[in-house]
């Protein structure tokens, strides 16, 4: 991503590394992966079992650099983008001689599971807490009975300070 001198966001790119997000973005934009020359990484698996979802994110470690291939688009100060902005990006990152830097780069571009997010949150601190919380809420909390009870409780608390807007027992 790029930023201006006043530290305001101006223009950048988003590269998707979550295959589910890539498939969903292509579906919502009504774009075929072949139209933008984006090949499935797991083509052998797709030939043997057509029920396997295609994977498009590719991380390749070459002798001199890392090569990342995925779907992406430019972003700016708007909220909607045309489907023609979706293109295949190939990013080359020069490998460092420092093993610690190599490990950080490799970890940054790999897809993270829930356990890896928990490990990062415990090990690294607050940096990944928002991502971990969103993952946990999405997997366990949203749409559950706990979610419904908490929403009703918060609505009741919010309406208690306003006598003209009382939440009744059958509402929400």
XYZ file of C-alpha atoms in Angstrom:
172
model
C 0.000 0.000 0.000
C 1.118 3.563 -0.640
C 0.618 6.603 1.582
C 1.048 10.337 1.027
C 3.497 12.570 2.875
C 0.772 13.576 5.359
C 0.270 9.887 6.298
C -3.133 9.696 4.586
C -4.125 6.783 2.421
C -4.112 7.645 -1.273
C -3.575 4.649 -3.490
C -2.393 1.069 -3.216
C -3.134 -2.535 -4.114
C -4.774 -5.421 -2.327
C -3.457 -8.915 -2.939
C -5.752 -11.682 -1.693
C -4.089 -14.599 0.076
C -7.232 -16.362 1.314
C -8.515 -18.728 -1.379
C -12.079 -18.544 -0.078
C -11.984 -14.735 -0.404
C -10.584 -15.071 -3.936
C -13.360 -17.457 -5.001
C -16.026 -15.226 -3.415
C -14.613 -12.079 -5.048
C -14.532 -13.731 -8.473
C -18.101 -14.983 -7.983
C -19.444 -11.576 -6.855
C -17.705 -9.818 -9.752
C -18.983 -12.470 -12.187
C -15.450 -12.982 -13.509
C -13.921 -16.297 -14.494
C -10.373 -16.976 -13.303
C -9.363 -17.931 -16.850
C -10.455 -14.471 -18.101
C -7.657 -12.834 -16.087
C -5.114 -15.658 -16.638
C -5.350 -16.826 -13.030
C -4.614 -20.552 -12.927
C -5.644 -22.927 -10.163
C -2.657 -24.107 -8.143
C -4.260 -27.464 -7.370
C -5.087 -28.478 -10.954
C -4.064 -32.119 -10.352
C -6.472 -32.393 -7.416
C -9.235 -30.775 -9.479
C -8.793 -33.363 -12.240
C -9.046 -36.283 -9.830
C -11.854 -34.837 -7.661
C -14.063 -32.093 -9.169
C -15.627 -31.362 -5.741
C -12.357 -29.886 -4.429
C -12.497 -26.069 -4.517
C -9.820 -24.423 -6.676
C -6.907 -22.684 -4.945
C -5.456 -19.602 -6.621
C -2.955 -18.190 -4.100
C 0.564 -19.411 -4.807
C 3.694 -18.854 -2.737
C 6.849 -20.133 -4.387
C 10.311 -20.033 -2.839
C 12.974 -19.670 -5.535
C 16.746 -19.665 -4.828
C 17.009 -15.849 -4.973
C 13.504 -14.622 -4.230
C 9.964 -15.422 -3.139
C 7.267 -15.281 -5.814
C 3.655 -14.663 -4.819
C 0.922 -15.057 -7.425
C -2.674 -14.199 -6.639
C -5.734 -12.118 -7.438
C -5.623 -8.426 -6.620
C -6.838 -4.961 -7.514
C -5.922 -1.333 -7.000
C -7.575 0.503 -4.121
C -8.052 4.183 -3.521
C -10.400 6.576 -1.819
C -13.570 4.927 -3.129
C -15.672 2.048 -1.881
C -16.680 0.341 -5.142
C -14.389 -0.835 -7.901
C -15.175 -2.067 -11.422
C -14.754 -5.759 -12.106
C -12.169 -4.867 -14.742
C -9.824 -3.820 -11.922
C -9.409 -7.480 -10.870
C -6.148 -8.786 -12.303
C -3.524 -11.418 -11.633
C -0.564 -10.063 -9.675
C 2.864 -11.620 -9.423
C 5.083 -10.180 -6.701
C 8.777 -10.980 -6.340
C 10.428 -10.360 -2.987
C 14.209 -10.623 -2.872
C 15.363 -13.066 -0.214
C 17.394 -11.616 2.596
C 20.584 -13.176 3.877
C 19.271 -12.715 7.397
C 17.419 -15.866 8.510
C 15.128 -13.927 10.856
C 13.947 -11.658 8.029
C 13.425 -14.689 5.764
C 11.264 -16.334 8.415
C 9.182 -13.154 8.921
C 8.560 -12.716 5.184
C 7.582 -16.344 4.768
C 5.233 -16.173 7.768
C 3.645 -12.924 6.554
C 2.589 -14.245 3.155
C 1.340 -17.676 4.246
C -2.333 -18.235 5.043
C -3.052 -18.452 8.778
C -5.284 -20.964 10.525
C -7.138 -20.240 13.756
C -4.438 -21.969 15.843
C -1.695 -19.934 14.153
C -3.629 -16.727 14.893
C -3.938 -17.730 18.557
C -0.212 -18.509 18.680
C 0.621 -15.136 17.111
C -1.633 -13.272 19.536
C -0.005 -14.901 22.541
C 3.539 -14.577 21.199
C 3.420 -11.183 19.486
C 0.828 -9.320 21.526
C -1.831 -6.903 20.348
C -0.835 -6.835 16.668
C -3.036 -9.781 15.672
C -5.773 -9.444 18.296
C -8.254 -7.816 15.907
C -7.799 -10.517 13.273
C -8.000 -13.280 15.883
C -11.120 -11.769 17.484
C -12.836 -11.475 14.099
C -11.974 -15.104 13.319
C -13.289 -16.329 16.679
C -16.488 -14.271 16.433
C -17.092 -15.464 12.894
C -16.593 -19.110 13.807
C -18.238 -19.389 17.214
C -20.277 -16.350 18.205
C -22.222 -14.787 15.303
C -25.701 -16.280 14.900
C -25.595 -18.262 18.141
C -27.942 -18.082 21.125
C -25.253 -16.124 22.986
C -25.232 -13.542 20.205
C -29.041 -13.163 20.375
C -29.060 -12.839 24.168
C -26.239 -10.284 24.130
C -27.973 -8.163 21.472
C -31.220 -8.147 23.462
C -29.345 -7.242 26.662
C -27.511 -4.360 24.986
C -30.751 -3.086 23.395
C -32.411 -3.087 26.810
C -29.492 -1.215 28.350
C -29.501 1.344 25.562
C -33.232 1.994 25.875
C -33.209 2.303 29.688
C -31.879 5.856 29.501
C -34.679 6.892 27.127
C -38.167 6.400 28.583
C -39.881 6.904 25.222
C -38.017 3.997 23.605
C -38.433 0.926 25.848
C -37.655 -2.516 24.440
C -40.525 -4.914 25.029
C -40.006 -8.579 25.807
C -41.135 -9.848 22.361
C -39.030 -7.402 20.357
C -35.735 -8.261 18.654
